[in-house]
Amino acid sequence: MMTQSLLQWLLFIHILLVNMTLPCVAKVPAVIIFGDSTVDTGNNNYIQTLAKSNFKPYGRDLQGGNSTGRFSNGRLAVDFISEAFGLPKLVPAYLDPSYEMKEFSTGVCFASAATGYDNATSDVFSVIPLWKEVDYFKEYQTKLKDFQGETLAHETLTQALYIISIGTNDFIENYYTMPSGRSTEYNVPEYEDFIVGIAKQFLTSLYNLGARKINLTGLPPMGCLPLERSKRLLSLGNCNDDYNKVASDFNVKLKGMMDVLNRDLVNVTIVYGDIYGILMDVTQNPGIYGFEDAAVGCCGTGVIEMSYLCNSRSLSCSDADKYAFWDSIHPTEKLNKVIADKMMNTTLHVFL
């Protein structure tokens, strides 16, 4: 007859083996996305703007060459993140009429390419401003409650992962480009503070609407984007260190604001997505990540082509996986996977 201690030991081994074979059950029932072209999965297809990518060669490596409106040759980082949480491999755009609430209940994207925190930024290309993205989210909440019921919808909205990637356009599209724009009102540190203030209001609004798990991505090293490097012919196309410093300084302020909200808001977890660090490392050490080129994009010459300048007549590279960037601003699918993996391993793992 077995002793009690032996029975307990066998029971422990059994439980251990069962747990080792069970798949990981995600604690995140949906991903909800706000931002710009880095995370826009196709919303701009349905508005009147020049900021589009629903044509060849965009999407050439996605589902047999499907140009969905993603600014890449394939999937975006948010698509890979969704998959990592056991959710669908592609996050649907909210304005896409081919999707229904069944698909939107596990993931939805409100992002709009070329937008920013600043309303003046969205005006440049007549895209969806951030406040309108929030309005769409409110509309989505009503539809979700009708589809799932109040109780389940509340659980989905409070347990969902909210991903926000925005801000670069406020500087390179607005502040540094528009001659009569924000640069006439603010110096750079003042504009950084202005944008951080909008970001704080936005995060607070999401919190008041039920968000409790939030990933806020900072700015990339803007001066190392192929478009910005192409402007520096006298310095042999090196990164614009001034732009990179602005991004770095802004990120410090952004993280400081997030610390305040994490302290002051109840039951919220806001994590910082460090896009600056990973892109800087890729730029400086492309070979480590399997890239042959991180200075120009795959599409056309790779230095100015984006949106309609990257089209079916562009002589694109044969293998996008060799390039960190797809066009003069946006990552290739391979780099998007690198970004997603980095975020899952450094910050987003807290939500698993």
mmCIF file of C-alpha atoms in Angstrom:
data_model
loop_
_atom_site.group_PDB
_atom_site.id
_atom_site.type_symbol
_atom_site.label_atom_id
_atom_site.label_comp_id
_atom_site.label_asym_id
_atom_site.label_seq_id
_atom_site.Cartn_x
_atom_site.Cartn_y
_atom_site.Cartn_z
ATOM 1 C CA MET A 1 0.000 0.000 0.000
ATOM 2 C CA MET A 2 1.333 3.425 -0.960
ATOM 3 C CA THR A 3 2.186 5.814 1.813
ATOM 4 C CA GLN A 4 0.495 9.210 1.963
ATOM 5 C CA SER A 5 3.766 10.998 1.168
ATOM 6 C CA LEU A 6 4.279 8.844 -1.944
ATOM 7 C CA LEU A 7 0.741 9.572 -3.128
ATOM 8 C CA GLN A 8 1.319 13.290 -2.630
ATOM 9 C CA TRP A 9 4.558 13.077 -4.590
ATOM 10 C CA LEU A 10 2.906 11.231 -7.500
ATOM 11 C CA LEU A 11 0.059 13.763 -7.514
ATOM 12 C CA PHE A 12 2.592 16.605 -7.662
ATOM 13 C CA ILE A 13 4.384 14.974 -10.631
ATOM 14 C CA HIS A 14 1.060 14.462 -12.420
ATOM 15 C CA ILE A 15 0.046 18.105 -11.985
ATOM 16 C CA LEU A 16 3.477 19.244 -13.142
ATOM 17 C CA LEU A 17 3.327 17.135 -16.307
ATOM 18 C CA VAL A 18 -0.196 18.313 -17.122
ATOM 19 C CA ASN A 19 0.801 21.963 -16.741
ATOM 20 C CA MET A 20 3.826 21.447 -18.976
ATOM 21 C CA THR A 21 1.653 20.155 -21.803
ATOM 22 C CA LEU A 22 -1.138 22.737 -21.564
ATOM 23 C CA PRO A 23 -0.900 25.683 -23.983
ATOM 24 C CA CYS A 24 -0.379 29.143 -22.514
ATOM 25 C CA VAL A 25 -3.745 30.843 -22.097
ATOM 26 C CA ALA A 26 -3.461 34.540 -22.860
ATOM 27 C CA LYS A 27 -4.791 36.976 -20.307
ATOM 28 C CA VAL A 28 -5.422 39.463 -23.123
ATOM 29 C CA PRO A 29 -8.722 38.862 -24.989
ATOM 30 C CA ALA A 30 -8.147 41.607 -27.579
ATOM 31 C CA VAL A 31 -5.656 44.173 -28.853
ATOM 32 C CA ILE A 32 -6.896 47.711 -29.439
ATOM 33 C CA ILE A 33 -4.661 49.990 -31.465
ATOM 34 C CA PHE A 34 -4.290 53.746 -31.838
ATOM 35 C CA GLY A 35 -1.689 55.704 -33.760
ATOM 36 C CA ASP A 36 -0.170 56.450 -37.149
ATOM 37 C CA SER A 37 1.208 54.575 -40.173
ATOM 38 C CA THR A 38 3.412 52.349 -38.026
ATOM 39 C CA VAL A 39 0.243 50.611 -36.836
ATOM 40 C CA ASP A 40 -2.442 51.577 -39.394
ATOM 41 C CA THR A 41 -3.749 48.293 -40.797
ATOM 42 C CA GLY A 42 -5.886 49.945 -43.471
ATOM 43 C CA ASN A 43 -8.101 52.734 -42.124
ATOM 44 C CA ASN A 44 -6.730 55.316 -44.551
ATOM 45 C CA ASN A 45 -8.090 53.237 -47.428
ATOM 46 C CA TYR A 46 -11.514 54.616 -46.551
ATOM 47 C CA ILE A 47 -10.819 58.349 -46.265
ATOM 48 C CA GLN A 48 -9.843 61.024 -48.802
ATOM 49 C CA THR A 49 -6.092 61.456 -48.342
ATOM 50 C CA LEU A 50 -2.810 61.037 -50.168
ATOM 51 C CA ALA A 51 -1.451 59.016 -47.243
ATOM 52 C CA LYS A 52 -2.352 55.571 -48.591
ATOM 53 C CA SER A 53 -0.616 52.289 -49.343
ATOM 54 C CA ASN A 54 -3.387 50.048 -50.698
ATOM 55 C CA PHE A 55 -1.581 49.384 -53.968
ATOM 56 C CA LYS A 56 1.422 47.469 -55.270
ATOM 57 C CA PRO A 57 4.134 46.873 -54.223
ATOM 58 C CA TYR A 58 2.866 47.417 -50.654
ATOM 59 C CA GLY A 59 1.774 44.099 -49.189
ATOM 60 C CA ARG A 60 3.596 42.097 -51.846
ATOM 61 C CA ASP A 61 4.645 39.488 -49.238
ATOM 62 C CA LEU A 62 1.295 39.422 -47.428
ATOM 63 C CA GLN A 63 -1.226 36.669 -48.254
ATOM 64 C CA GLY A 64 -0.129 36.327 -51.847
ATOM 65 C CA GLY A 65 0.450 40.029 -52.409
ATOM 66 C CA ASN A 66 -2.545 41.609 -50.706
ATOM 67 C CA SER A 67 -2.190 45.414 -50.460
ATOM 68 C CA THR A 68 -4.245 45.954 -47.313
ATOM 69 C CA GLY A 69 -3.142 49.507 -46.588
ATOM 70 C CA ARG A 70 -0.311 48.462 -44.293
ATOM 71 C CA PHE A 71 2.806 50.551 -44.918
ATOM 72 C CA SER A 72 5.092 47.561 -45.371
ATOM 73 C CA ASN A 73 5.692 44.586 -47.621
ATOM 74 C CA GLY A 74 3.860 42.384 -45.123
ATOM 75 C CA ARG A 75 2.645 42.313 -41.558
ATOM 76 C CA LEU A 76 3.110 45.074 -38.987
ATOM 77 C CA ALA A 77 4.539 44.752 -35.488
ATOM 78 C CA VAL A 78 1.027 44.878 -34.009
ATOM 79 C CA ASP A 79 0.032 41.891 -36.135
ATOM 80 C CA PHE A 80 2.897 39.861 -34.694
ATOM 81 C CA ILE A 81 2.052 41.036 -31.176
ATOM 82 C CA SER A 82 -1.560 39.972 -31.649
ATOM 83 C CA GLU A 83 -0.402 36.528 -32.719
ATOM 84 C CA ALA A 84 1.961 36.310 -29.741
ATOM 85 C CA PHE A 85 -1.033 36.709 -27.427
ATOM 86 C CA GLY A 86 -2.848 33.873 -29.166
ATOM 87 C CA LEU A 87 -5.072 36.230 -31.147
ATOM 88 C CA PRO A 88 -5.529 36.544 -34.953
ATOM 89 C CA LYS A 89 -2.419 37.106 -37.095
ATOM 90 C CA LEU A 90 -3.867 40.232 -38.714
ATOM 91 C CA VAL A 91 -5.547 43.040 -36.764
ATOM 92 C CA PRO A 92 -8.508 44.441 -38.739
ATOM 93 C CA ALA A 93 -8.927 48.141 -39.491
ATOM 94 C CA TYR A 94 -12.068 49.561 -37.907
ATOM 95 C CA LEU A 95 -13.213 51.333 -41.085
ATOM 96 C CA ASP A 96 -12.904 48.195 -43.236
ATOM 97 C CA PRO A 97 -16.503 47.170 -44.062
ATOM 98 C CA SER A 98 -15.483 43.580 -44.807
ATOM 99 C CA TYR A 99 -15.083 42.889 -41.075
ATOM 100 C CA GLU A 100 -17.825 42.368 -38.501
ATOM 101 C CA MET A 101 -17.912 42.615 -34.710
ATOM 102 C CA LYS A 102 -16.954 38.966 -34.391
ATOM 103 C CA GLU A 103 -13.523 39.845 -35.823
ATOM 104 C CA PHE A 104 -13.328 43.216 -34.061
ATOM 105 C CA SER A 105 -14.016 41.612 -30.672
ATOM 106 C CA THR A 106 -10.487 40.138 -30.591
ATOM 107 C CA GLY A 107 -8.664 43.045 -32.169
ATOM 108 C CA VAL A 108 -9.335 46.404 -33.759
ATOM 109 C CA CYS A 109 -7.209 49.191 -35.189
ATOM 110 C CA PHE A 110 -8.221 52.866 -35.160
ATOM 111 C CA ALA A 111 -4.851 54.186 -36.356
ATOM 112 C CA SER A 112 -4.458 56.535 -39.302
ATOM 113 C CA ALA A 113 -1.278 57.003 -41.314
ATOM 114 C CA ALA A 114 0.232 60.522 -41.189
ATOM 115 C CA THR A 115 -1.610 61.533 -38.028
ATOM 116 C CA GLY A 116 -0.110 62.748 -34.761
ATOM 117 C CA TYR A 117 -0.905 63.851 -31.242
ATOM 118 C CA ASP A 118 -1.252 67.403 -32.549
ATOM 119 C CA ASN A 119 -4.452 68.113 -34.518
ATOM 120 C CA ALA A 120 -2.375 70.322 -36.820
ATOM 121 C CA THR A 121 -0.400 67.252 -37.883
ATOM 122 C CA SER A 122 -3.483 65.362 -39.043
ATOM 123 C CA ASP A 123 -4.478 68.418 -41.084
ATOM 124 C CA VAL A 124 -1.346 68.197 -43.254
ATOM 125 C CA PHE A 125 -2.650 65.167 -45.184
ATOM 126 C CA SER A 126 -6.298 65.350 -44.078
ATOM 127 C CA VAL A 127 -6.177 62.146 -42.058
ATOM 128 C CA ILE A 128 -7.953 60.969 -38.918
ATOM 129 C CA PRO A 129 -6.973 63.078 -35.880
ATOM 130 C CA LEU A 130 -6.332 61.364 -32.574
ATOM 131 C CA TRP A 131 -9.545 62.714 -31.030
ATOM 132 C CA LYS A 132 -11.505 61.088 -33.847
ATOM 133 C CA GLU A 133 -9.749 57.774 -33.208
ATOM 134 C CA VAL A 134 -11.097 58.041 -29.652
ATOM 135 C CA ASP A 135 -14.589 58.799 -30.996
ATOM 136 C CA TYR A 136 -14.417 55.666 -33.133
ATOM 137 C CA PHE A 137 -13.376 53.737 -30.026
ATOM 138 C CA LYS A 138 -16.437 54.994 -28.159
ATOM 139 C CA GLU A 139 -18.603 53.881 -31.063
ATOM 140 C CA TYR A 140 -16.836 50.512 -30.999
ATOM 141 C CA GLN A 141 -17.579 50.112 -27.289
ATOM 142 C CA THR A 142 -21.302 50.498 -27.916
ATOM 143 C CA LYS A 143 -21.212 47.928 -30.710
ATOM 144 C CA LEU A 144 -19.135 45.532 -28.589
ATOM 145 C CA LYS A 145 -21.660 45.697 -25.754
ATOM 146 C CA ASP A 146 -24.457 44.919 -28.194
ATOM 147 C CA PHE A 147 -22.454 41.963 -29.545
ATOM 148 C CA GLN A 148 -21.029 40.491 -26.338
ATOM 149 C CA GLY A 149 -23.360 41.816 -23.681
ATOM 150 C CA GLU A 150 -22.468 44.254 -20.925
ATOM 151 C CA THR A 151 -20.568 41.839 -18.681
ATOM 152 C CA LEU A 152 -18.348 40.192 -21.310
ATOM 153 C CA ALA A 153 -17.758 43.491 -23.121
ATOM 154 C CA HIS A 154 -16.622 45.082 -19.858
ATOM 155 C CA GLU A 155 -14.172 42.223 -19.342
ATOM 156 C CA THR A 156 -12.877 42.533 -22.912
ATOM 157 C CA LEU A 157 -12.366 46.293 -22.630
ATOM 158 C CA THR A 158 -10.632 46.187 -19.244
ATOM 159 C CA GLN A 159 -8.452 43.167 -20.014
ATOM 160 C CA ALA A 160 -7.537 44.146 -23.588
ATOM 161 C CA LEU A 161 -4.065 45.362 -24.472
ATOM 162 C CA TYR A 162 -4.070 48.922 -25.781
ATOM 163 C CA ILE A 163 -1.166 49.654 -28.131
ATOM 164 C CA ILE A 164 -0.329 53.250 -29.040
ATOM 165 C CA SER A 165 2.306 54.207 -31.608
ATOM 166 C CA ILE A 166 2.280 57.873 -32.595
ATOM 167 C CA GLY A 167 4.290 61.093 -32.453
ATOM 168 C CA THR A 168 6.929 60.951 -35.185
ATOM 169 C CA ASN A 169 4.772 62.874 -37.661
ATOM 170 C CA ASP A 170 4.359 65.707 -35.189
ATOM 171 C CA PHE A 171 8.021 66.472 -35.698
ATOM 172 C CA ILE A 172 9.148 65.378 -39.176
ATOM 173 C CA GLU A 173 5.851 66.095 -40.958
ATOM 174 C CA ASN A 174 4.688 69.093 -38.965
ATOM 175 C CA TYR A 175 7.220 70.940 -36.803
ATOM 176 C CA TYR A 176 10.256 70.639 -39.095
ATOM 177 C CA THR A 177 8.380 70.811 -42.405
ATOM 178 C CA MET A 178 5.550 73.333 -42.227
ATOM 179 C CA PRO A 179 7.123 76.832 -42.487
ATOM 180 C CA SER A 180 4.209 78.622 -40.830
ATOM 181 C CA GLY A 181 3.368 75.810 -38.417
ATOM 182 C CA ARG A 182 4.178 74.969 -34.828
ATOM 183 C CA SER A 183 7.827 76.058 -35.127
ATOM 184 C CA THR A 184 6.579 79.648 -35.178
ATOM 185 C CA GLU A 185 4.760 79.098 -31.874
ATOM 186 C CA TYR A 186 7.106 76.865 -29.884
ATOM 187 C CA ASN A 187 10.793 76.121 -29.610
ATOM 188 C CA VAL A 188 11.631 72.409 -29.627
ATOM 189 C CA PRO A 189 11.515 71.779 -25.841
ATOM 190 C CA GLU A 190 8.227 73.690 -25.631
ATOM 191 C CA TYR A 191 6.730 71.644 -28.448
ATOM 192 C CA GLU A 192 7.884 68.439 -26.756
ATOM 193 C CA ASP A 193 6.073 69.555 -23.602
ATOM 194 C CA PHE A 194 2.983 70.449 -25.651
ATOM 195 C CA ILE A 195 2.890 66.977 -27.215
ATOM 196 C CA VAL A 196 3.521 65.203 -23.908
ATOM 197 C CA GLY A 197 0.606 67.153 -22.441
ATOM 198 C CA ILE A 198 -1.678 65.881 -25.213
ATOM 199 C CA ALA A 199 -0.376 62.348 -24.660
ATOM 200 C CA LYS A 200 -1.231 62.588 -20.970
ATOM 201 C CA GLN A 201 -4.776 63.744 -21.741
ATOM 202 C CA PHE A 202 -5.162 60.938 -24.269
ATOM 203 C CA LEU A 203 -4.002 58.224 -21.857
ATOM 204 C CA THR A 204 -6.276 59.592 -19.160
ATOM 205 C CA SER A 205 -9.204 59.510 -21.594
ATOM 206 C CA LEU A 206 -8.478 55.870 -22.444
ATOM 207 C CA TYR A 207 -8.295 55.053 -18.745
ATOM 208 C CA ASN A 208 -11.659 56.704 -18.140
ATOM 209 C CA LEU A 209 -13.044 54.596 -21.003
ATOM 210 C CA GLY A 210 -11.861 51.382 -19.333
ATOM 211 C CA ALA A 211 -8.279 50.805 -20.505
ATOM 212 C CA ARG A 212 -6.081 49.186 -17.866
ATOM 213 C CA LYS A 213 -3.281 47.543 -19.878
ATOM 214 C CA ILE A 214 -1.508 50.084 -22.058
ATOM 215 C CA ASN A 215 1.646 50.007 -24.143
ATOM 216 C CA LEU A 216 2.790 53.474 -25.242
ATOM 217 C CA THR A 217 5.571 53.515 -27.815
ATOM 218 C CA GLY A 218 8.065 56.370 -27.827
ATOM 219 C CA LEU A 219 9.688 58.025 -30.815
ATOM 220 C CA PRO A 220 12.209 56.183 -33.006
ATOM 221 C CA PRO A 221 15.617 57.662 -33.852
ATOM 222 C CA MET A 222 13.988 59.948 -36.432
ATOM 223 C CA GLY A 223 17.303 61.091 -37.833
ATOM 224 C CA CYS A 224 18.135 57.547 -38.949
ATOM 225 C CA LEU A 225 15.059 57.058 -41.113
ATOM 226 C CA PRO A 226 16.172 56.706 -44.750
ATOM 227 C CA LEU A 227 14.193 59.820 -45.725
ATOM 228 C CA GLU A 228 16.055 61.969 -43.232
ATOM 229 C CA ARG A 229 19.442 60.428 -44.040
ATOM 230 C CA SER A 230 18.907 61.200 -47.731
ATOM 231 C CA LYS A 231 18.791 64.924 -46.916
ATOM 232 C CA ARG A 232 22.319 64.845 -45.519
ATOM 233 C CA LEU A 233 24.347 64.435 -48.704
ATOM 234 C CA LEU A 234 27.237 66.504 -47.369
ATOM 235 C CA SER A 235 27.601 64.085 -44.446
ATOM 236 C CA LEU A 236 27.426 61.000 -46.684
ATOM 237 C CA GLY A 237 23.920 60.125 -45.600
ATOM 238 C CA ASN A 238 24.689 59.735 -41.910
ATOM 239 C CA CYS A 239 21.936 59.952 -39.321
ATOM 240 C CA ASN A 240 20.706 63.384 -38.282
ATOM 241 C CA ASP A 241 21.956 63.512 -34.694
ATOM 242 C CA ASP A 242 19.908 66.623 -33.925
ATOM 243 C CA TYR A 243 16.665 64.832 -34.781
ATOM 244 C CA ASN A 244 17.749 61.808 -32.768
ATOM 245 C CA LYS A 245 18.412 63.991 -29.732
ATOM 246 C CA VAL A 246 14.946 65.494 -30.022
ATOM 247 C CA ALA A 247 13.454 61.987 -30.086
ATOM 248 C CA SER A 248 15.560 60.889 -27.135
ATOM 249 C CA ASP A 249 14.698 63.978 -25.073
ATOM 250 C CA PHE A 250 11.007 63.594 -25.912
ATOM 251 C CA ASN A 251 11.060 59.950 -24.826
ATOM 252 C CA VAL A 252 12.509 60.897 -21.444
ATOM 253 C CA LYS A 253 9.648 63.351 -20.910
ATOM 254 C CA LEU A 254 7.127 60.783 -22.112
ATOM 255 C CA LYS A 255 8.374 58.174 -19.645
ATOM 256 C CA GLY A 256 8.252 60.726 -16.839
ATOM 257 C CA MET A 257 4.616 61.462 -17.636
ATOM 258 C CA MET A 258 3.827 57.744 -17.729
ATOM 259 C CA ASP A 259 5.395 57.294 -14.285
ATOM 260 C CA VAL A 260 3.041 59.946 -12.927
ATOM 261 C CA LEU A 261 -0.024 58.240 -14.405
ATOM 262 C CA ASN A 262 1.058 54.813 -13.157
ATOM 263 C CA ARG A 263 1.282 56.339 -9.694
ATOM 264 C CA ASP A 264 -1.917 58.391 -9.772
ATOM 265 C CA LEU A 265 -4.362 56.137 -11.642
ATOM 266 C CA VAL A 266 -5.817 53.096 -9.865
ATOM 267 C CA ASN A 267 -5.303 49.564 -11.232
ATOM 268 C CA VAL A 268 -3.560 50.602 -14.431
ATOM 269 C CA THR A 269 -0.331 49.313 -15.977
ATOM 270 C CA ILE A 270 1.224 51.591 -18.579
ATOM 271 C CA VAL A 271 4.426 50.250 -20.101
ATOM 272 C CA TYR A 272 6.869 52.053 -22.363
ATOM 273 C CA GLY A 273 7.615 50.580 -25.784
ATOM 274 C CA ASP A 274 11.248 51.386 -26.530
ATOM 275 C CA ILE A 275 11.297 51.650 -30.305
ATOM 276 C CA TYR A 276 14.275 54.021 -30.141
ATOM 277 C CA GLY A 277 16.657 51.470 -28.690
ATOM 278 C CA ILE A 278 15.854 48.613 -31.041
ATOM 279 C CA LEU A 279 15.914 50.746 -34.211
ATOM 280 C CA MET A 280 19.160 52.414 -33.223
ATOM 281 C CA ASP A 281 20.736 49.024 -32.650
ATOM 282 C CA VAL A 282 19.481 47.749 -36.002
ATOM 283 C CA THR A 283 20.833 50.866 -37.710
ATOM 284 C CA GLN A 284 24.249 50.496 -36.123
ATOM 285 C CA ASN A 285 24.463 46.699 -36.273
ATOM 286 C CA PRO A 286 22.233 45.489 -39.123
ATOM 287 C CA GLY A 287 24.162 42.265 -39.658
ATOM 288 C CA ILE A 288 23.346 41.018 -36.173
ATOM 289 C CA TYR A 289 19.676 40.989 -37.135
ATOM 290 C CA GLY A 290 20.249 39.482 -40.574
ATOM 291 C CA PHE A 291 19.951 42.715 -42.560
ATOM 292 C CA GLU A 292 22.316 43.751 -45.323
ATOM 293 C CA ASP A 293 21.088 47.343 -45.470
ATOM 294 C CA ALA A 294 19.541 49.616 -42.840
ATOM 295 C CA ALA A 295 20.272 52.941 -44.562
ATOM 296 C CA VAL A 296 17.819 52.817 -47.470
ATOM 297 C CA GLY A 297 14.481 51.162 -48.128
ATOM 298 C CA CYS A 298 13.665 48.271 -50.436
ATOM 299 C CA CYS A 299 11.231 50.245 -52.592
ATOM 300 C CA GLY A 300 12.788 52.144 -55.500
ATOM 301 C CA THR A 301 15.894 54.092 -54.559
ATOM 302 C CA GLY A 302 14.869 53.660 -50.925
ATOM 303 C CA VAL A 303 15.567 57.278 -49.996
ATOM 304 C CA ILE A 304 12.421 59.229 -50.940
ATOM 305 C CA GLU A 305 9.808 56.646 -51.949
ATOM 306 C CA MET A 306 6.785 56.274 -49.694
ATOM 307 C CA SER A 307 3.032 56.102 -50.283
ATOM 308 C CA TYR A 308 2.293 56.989 -53.937
ATOM 309 C CA LEU A 309 6.005 57.440 -54.701
ATOM 310 C CA CYS A 310 6.378 53.731 -53.930
ATOM 311 C CA ASN A 311 4.241 52.229 -56.672
ATOM 312 C CA SER A 312 4.054 49.410 -59.196
ATOM 313 C CA ARG A 313 6.609 51.173 -61.404
ATOM 314 C CA SER A 314 9.176 51.342 -58.620
ATOM 315 C CA LEU A 315 12.078 48.954 -59.163
ATOM 316 C CA SER A 316 12.015 47.387 -55.709
ATOM 317 C CA CYS A 317 14.581 44.993 -54.269
ATOM 318 C CA SER A 318 14.081 41.302 -54.903
ATOM 319 C CA ASP A 319 14.343 40.239 -51.251
ATOM 320 C CA ALA A 320 12.845 42.610 -48.686
ATOM 321 C CA ASP A 321 14.227 40.501 -45.816
ATOM 322 C CA LYS A 322 17.677 41.906 -46.577
ATOM 323 C CA TYR A 323 16.437 45.403 -45.770
ATOM 324 C CA ALA A 324 15.433 46.923 -42.442
ATOM 325 C CA PHE A 325 13.182 49.452 -44.162
ATOM 326 C CA TRP A 326 10.552 48.843 -46.816
ATOM 327 C CA ASP A 327 10.170 52.436 -48.010
ATOM 328 C CA SER A 328 11.921 55.607 -46.882
ATOM 329 C CA ILE A 329 10.207 55.583 -43.471
ATOM 330 C CA HIS A 330 8.526 52.287 -42.673
ATOM 331 C CA PRO A 331 10.014 48.944 -41.572
ATOM 332 C CA THR A 332 9.916 45.753 -43.585
ATOM 333 C CA GLU A 333 7.907 42.820 -42.286
ATOM 334 C CA LYS A 334 11.142 41.280 -41.012
ATOM 335 C CA LEU A 335 12.012 44.365 -38.968
ATOM 336 C CA ASN A 336 8.438 44.531 -37.694
ATOM 337 C CA LYS A 337 8.899 40.981 -36.407
ATOM 338 C CA VAL A 338 12.156 42.004 -34.716
ATOM 339 C CA ILE A 339 10.364 44.945 -33.069
ATOM 340 C CA ALA A 340 7.458 42.789 -31.903
ATOM 341 C CA ASP A 341 9.745 40.100 -30.461
ATOM 342 C CA LYS A 342 11.774 42.744 -28.626
ATOM 343 C CA MET A 343 8.673 44.279 -27.077
ATOM 344 C CA MET A 344 7.245 40.903 -26.089
ATOM 345 C CA ASN A 345 10.506 40.009 -24.352
ATOM 346 C CA THR A 346 11.072 43.325 -22.597
ATOM 347 C CA THR A 347 7.764 44.969 -21.691
ATOM 348 C CA LEU A 348 4.673 43.198 -22.998
ATOM 349 C CA HIS A 349 5.511 39.933 -21.233
ATOM 350 C CA VAL A 350 3.995 41.460 -18.071
ATOM 351 C CA PHE A 351 0.582 40.992 -19.672
ATOM 352 C CA LEU A 352 1.017 37.296 -20.511
#
